[in-house]
PDB file of C-alpha atoms in Angstrom:
ATOM      1  CA  UNK A1119       0.667 -57.979 -27.804  1.00  0.00           C
ATOM      2  CA  UNK A1120       3.101 -55.023 -26.683  1.00  0.00           C
ATOM      3  CA  UNK A1121       4.613 -54.315 -23.275  1.00  0.00           C
ATOM      4  CA  UNK A1122       5.487 -51.159 -21.795  1.00  0.00           C
ATOM      5  CA  UNK A1123       7.498 -50.950 -18.789  1.00  0.00           C
ATOM      6  CA  UNK A1124      10.034 -48.830 -16.871  1.00  0.00           C
ATOM      7  CA  UNK A1125      13.940 -49.115 -17.694  1.00  0.00           C
ATOM      8  CA  UNK A1126      16.081 -47.306 -15.235  1.00  0.00           C
ATOM      9  CA  UNK A1127      19.678 -46.515 -15.610  1.00  0.00           C
ATOM     10  CA  UNK A1128      22.040 -46.256 -12.969  1.00  0.00           C
ATOM     11  CA  UNK A1129      25.954 -45.487 -12.767  1.00  0.00           C
ATOM     12  CA  UNK A1130      27.613 -48.512 -10.595  1.00  0.00           C
ATOM     13  CA  UNK A1131      24.556 -49.161  -8.360  1.00  0.00           C
ATOM     14  CA  UNK A1132      22.056 -50.761 -10.557  1.00  0.00           C
ATOM     15  CA  UNK A1133      22.592 -54.030  -8.410  1.00  0.00           C
ATOM     16  CA  UNK A1134      22.015 -52.598  -5.304  1.00  0.00           C
ATOM     17  CA  UNK A1135      18.949 -50.748  -6.501  1.00  0.00           C
ATOM     18  CA  UNK A1136      17.429 -53.910  -8.080  1.00  0.00           C
ATOM     19  CA  UNK A1137      18.101 -55.836  -4.881  1.00  0.00           C
ATOM     20  CA  UNK A1138      16.190 -53.117  -2.901  1.00  0.00           C
ATOM     21  CA  UNK A1139      13.520 -53.254  -5.371  1.00  0.00           C
ATOM     22  CA  UNK A1140      13.000 -56.877  -5.026  1.00  0.00           C
ATOM     23  CA  UNK A1141      13.157 -56.645  -1.120  1.00  0.00           C
ATOM     24  CA  UNK A1142      10.269 -54.235  -1.575  1.00  0.00           C
ATOM     25  CA  UNK A1143       8.274 -55.567  -4.422  1.00  0.00           C
ATOM     26  CA  UNK A1144       9.113 -59.254  -4.517  1.00  0.00           C
ATOM     27  CA  UNK A1145       8.852 -61.462  -7.410  1.00  0.00           C
ATOM     28  CA  UNK A1146      11.751 -62.815  -9.459  1.00  0.00           C
ATOM     29  CA  UNK A1147      14.963 -61.020 -10.074  1.00  0.00           C
ATOM     30  CA  UNK A1148      17.328 -61.790 -12.828  1.00  0.00           C
ATOM     31  CA  UNK A1149      20.784 -60.208 -13.430  1.00  0.00           C
ATOM     32  CA  UNK A1150      23.269 -60.326 -16.350  1.00  0.00           C
ATOM     33  CA  UNK A1151      26.510 -58.537 -15.931  1.00  0.00           C
ATOM     34  CA  UNK A1152      29.029 -57.174 -18.677  1.00  0.00           C
ATOM     35  CA  UNK A1153      31.263 -59.970 -17.680  1.00  0.00           C
ATOM     36  CA  UNK A1154      28.589 -62.610 -18.471  1.00  0.00           C
ATOM     37  CA  UNK A1155      28.521 -60.826 -22.330  1.00  0.00           C
ATOM     38  CA  UNK A1156      32.356 -60.381 -23.099  1.00  0.00           C
ATOM     39  CA  UNK A1157      31.341 -59.846 -26.801  1.00  0.00           C
ATOM     40  CA  UNK A1158      29.514 -56.708 -25.949  1.00  0.00           C
ATOM     41  CA  UNK A1159      32.830 -54.813 -25.185  1.00  0.00           C
ATOM     42  CA  UNK A1160      33.207 -53.491 -22.015  1.00  0.00           C
ATOM     43  CA  UNK A1161      35.952 -51.988 -19.301  1.00  0.00           C
ATOM     44  CA  UNK A1162      37.170 -55.275 -17.581  1.00  0.00           C
ATOM     45  CA  UNK A1163      37.008 -53.357 -14.472  1.00  0.00           C
ATOM     46  CA  UNK A1164      33.300 -52.988 -15.021  1.00  0.00           C
ATOM     47  CA  UNK A1165      32.673 -56.689 -15.345  1.00  0.00           C
ATOM     48  CA  UNK A1166      30.643 -57.109 -12.147  1.00  0.00           C
ATOM     49  CA  UNK A1167      28.055 -54.169 -13.190  1.00  0.00           C
ATOM     50  CA  UNK A1168      24.593 -54.813 -14.418  1.00  0.00           C
ATOM     51  CA  UNK A1169      24.238 -54.839 -18.295  1.00  0.00           C
ATOM     52  CA  UNK A1170      20.649 -56.024 -17.763  1.00  0.00           C
ATOM     53  CA  UNK A1171      18.145 -56.626 -14.773  1.00  0.00           C
ATOM     54  CA  UNK A1172      14.777 -57.390 -14.798  1.00  0.00           C
ATOM     55  CA  UNK A1173      12.365 -57.711 -11.863  1.00  0.00           C
ATOM     56  CA  UNK A1174       9.043 -59.685 -12.440  1.00  0.00           C
ATOM     57  CA  UNK A1175       6.573 -59.440  -9.871  1.00  0.00           C
ATOM     58  CA  UNK A1176       3.845 -62.032  -8.942  1.00  0.00           C
ATOM     59  CA  UNK A1177       1.198 -59.572  -9.917  1.00  0.00           C
ATOM     60  CA  UNK A1178       2.547 -58.796 -12.931  1.00  0.00           C
ATOM     61  CA  UNK A1179       4.881 -55.638 -12.567  1.00  0.00           C
ATOM     62  CA  UNK A1180       8.097 -55.602 -14.743  1.00  0.00           C
ATOM     63  CA  UNK A1181      10.971 -53.322 -13.797  1.00  0.00           C
ATOM     64  CA  UNK A1182      14.334 -53.259 -15.851  1.00  0.00           C
ATOM     65  CA  UNK A1183      17.465 -51.534 -14.902  1.00  0.00           C
ATOM     66  CA  UNK A1184      21.114 -51.445 -15.952  1.00  0.00           C
ATOM     67  CA  UNK A1185      24.379 -49.677 -15.017  1.00  0.00           C
ATOM     68  CA  UNK A1186      25.634 -47.131 -17.485  1.00  0.00           C
ATOM     69  CA  UNK A1187      29.232 -48.015 -18.476  1.00  0.00           C
ATOM     70  CA  UNK A1188      32.030 -45.535 -18.109  1.00  0.00           C
ATOM     71  CA  UNK A1189      32.551 -45.056 -21.919  1.00  0.00           C
ATOM     72  CA  UNK A1190      28.863 -43.652 -22.025  1.00  0.00           C
ATOM     73  CA  UNK A1191      27.544 -40.279 -20.578  1.00  0.00           C
ATOM     74  CA  UNK A1192      25.315 -40.706 -17.454  1.00  0.00           C
ATOM     75  CA  UNK A1193      22.597 -38.232 -16.158  1.00  0.00           C
ATOM     76  CA  UNK A1194      20.606 -38.773 -13.242  1.00  0.00           C
ATOM     77  CA  UNK A1195      16.791 -39.314 -14.239  1.00  0.00           C
ATOM     78  CA  UNK A1196      14.742 -36.442 -14.218  1.00  0.00           C
ATOM     79  CA  UNK A1197      11.280 -35.378 -15.146  1.00  0.00           C
ATOM     80  CA  UNK A1198       9.957 -39.161 -15.187  1.00  0.00           C
ATOM     81  CA  UNK A1199       8.508 -41.272 -12.442  1.00  0.00           C
ATOM     82  CA  UNK A1200       7.421 -44.456 -11.769  1.00  0.00           C
ATOM     83  CA  UNK A1201       3.899 -45.105 -10.946  1.00  0.00           C
ATOM     84  CA  UNK A1202       2.623 -47.886  -9.239  1.00  0.00           C
ATOM     85  CA  UNK A1203      -1.326 -48.161  -8.319  1.00  0.00           C
ATOM     86  CA  UNK A1204      -4.269 -50.315  -7.970  1.00  0.00           C
ATOM     87  CA  UNK A1205      -6.497 -51.330  -5.150  1.00  0.00           C
ATOM     88  CA  UNK A1206      -4.704 -53.471  -2.751  1.00  0.00           C
ATOM     89  CA  UNK A1207      -4.194 -51.146  -0.206  1.00  0.00           C
ATOM     90  CA  UNK A1208      -1.960 -53.102   2.060  1.00  0.00           C
ATOM     91  CA  UNK A1209       0.376 -54.205  -0.768  1.00  0.00           C
ATOM     92  CA  UNK A1210       0.824 -50.514  -1.989  1.00  0.00           C
ATOM     93  CA  UNK A1211       1.276 -48.985   1.442  1.00  0.00           C
ATOM     94  CA  UNK A1212       3.860 -51.673   1.882  1.00  0.00           C
ATOM     95  CA  UNK A1213       5.581 -50.753  -1.373  1.00  0.00           C
ATOM     96  CA  UNK A1214       5.228 -47.133  -0.520  1.00  0.00           C
ATOM     97  CA  UNK A1215       6.913 -47.694   3.071  1.00  0.00           C
ATOM     98  CA  UNK A1216       9.755 -49.765   1.341  1.00  0.00           C
ATOM     99  CA  UNK A1217      10.596 -47.331  -1.311  1.00  0.00           C
ATOM    100  CA  UNK A1218      10.540 -44.191   1.316  1.00  0.00           C
ATOM    101  CA  UNK A1219      13.007 -46.196   3.283  1.00  0.00           C
ATOM    102  CA  UNK A1220      16.129 -43.910   2.805  1.00  0.00           C
ATOM    103  CA  UNK A1221      14.278 -41.531   0.542  1.00  0.00           C
ATOM    104  CA  UNK A1222      12.318 -38.347   0.650  1.00  0.00           C
ATOM    105  CA  UNK A1223       8.430 -37.983   0.556  1.00  0.00           C
ATOM    106  CA  UNK A1224       7.491 -35.225  -1.866  1.00  0.00           C
ATOM    107  CA  UNK A1225       3.885 -35.474  -1.395  1.00  0.00           C
ATOM    108  CA  UNK A1226       3.014 -37.643   1.565  1.00  0.00           C
ATOM    109  CA  UNK A1227       0.796 -40.745   0.986  1.00  0.00           C
ATOM    110  CA  UNK A1228      -2.543 -39.505   1.981  1.00  0.00           C
ATOM    111  CA  UNK A1229      -6.470 -39.078   0.815  1.00  0.00           C
ATOM    112  CA  UNK A1230      -6.616 -37.760  -2.328  1.00  0.00           C
ATOM    113  CA  UNK A1231      -9.284 -34.995  -3.645  1.00  0.00           C
ATOM    114  CA  UNK A1232     -10.290 -37.553  -6.433  1.00  0.00           C
ATOM    115  CA  UNK A1233     -10.483 -40.431  -3.938  1.00  0.00           C
ATOM    116  CA  UNK A1234      -8.164 -43.034  -2.824  1.00  0.00           C
ATOM    117  CA  UNK A1235      -4.694 -42.151  -1.429  1.00  0.00           C
ATOM    118  CA  UNK A1236      -1.762 -40.873  -3.500  1.00  0.00           C
ATOM    119  CA  UNK A1237       1.699 -40.052  -2.613  1.00  0.00           C
ATOM    120  CA  UNK A1238       5.130 -39.297  -4.354  1.00  0.00           C
ATOM    121  CA  UNK A1239       8.533 -39.825  -3.299  1.00  0.00           C
ATOM    122  CA  UNK A1240      12.089 -39.854  -4.466  1.00  0.00           C
ATOM    123  CA  UNK A1241      13.892 -43.471  -3.286  1.00  0.00           C
ATOM    124  CA  UNK A1242      17.321 -43.504  -2.140  1.00  0.00           C
ATOM    125  CA  UNK A1243      18.729 -44.168  -5.622  1.00  0.00           C
ATOM    126  CA  UNK A1244      17.150 -40.728  -7.013  1.00  0.00           C
ATOM    127  CA  UNK A1245      14.405 -42.317  -8.820  1.00  0.00           C
ATOM    128  CA  UNK A1246      10.970 -40.633  -8.501  1.00  0.00           C
ATOM    129  CA  UNK A1247       7.899 -42.797  -7.680  1.00  0.00           C
ATOM    130  CA  UNK A1248       4.286 -42.117  -7.508  1.00  0.00           C
ATOM    131  CA  UNK A1249       2.047 -44.257  -5.473  1.00  0.00           C
ATOM    132  CA  UNK A1250      -1.784 -44.283  -5.932  1.00  0.00           C
ATOM    133  CA  UNK A1251      -4.346 -46.729  -3.921  1.00  0.00           C
ATOM    134  CA  UNK A1252      -7.262 -46.812  -5.764  1.00  0.00           C
ATOM    135  CA  UNK A1253     -10.890 -46.449  -4.060  1.00  0.00           C
ATOM    136  CA  UNK A1254     -12.563 -50.187  -4.177  1.00  0.00           C
ATOM    137  CA  UNK A1255     -15.345 -50.058  -6.779  1.00  0.00           C
TER     138      UNK A1255
END
C-alpha cells in the first residue's frame, strides 16, 4: 500500500510550524535535525534546523516538514493547499480555529452549497489550508 501525504518546506521555522501543528492536530511529533545527521553535509550554523519532521495523529493524518538549508533555493509555497476533511465537526472546527490563529481566512468556514461546511485559510506560516466538514450520512 502506498501513502500520500503533504511534505511542507520552510526556511528556518519548520520546528515552530510543526510544534504549532502538533498543538492543533495532536498526535506524535518526531523531529530530526541537520546536526543529528552530520554525514548529510550541512552548515554548522544550521545544525538545529529541521532536516525531517513527521507529525502522525491518532486519527491517521500524517504531516511532514523540513527546513530548506541556506545552500538550497527556497520559495514560499503557492498554488497548493493542505486539505483536512471528515464528519467529526467538533474536531474539524477545532482544527480550523487552531490553524486560523495568527492566519487569515480566505473563505470563512460556513455552510457550503454542496452540503456540510467548507472554509479556506492561510496560516501564520503562509501555508494554505482547506477544511471541509462533510454532512453525516
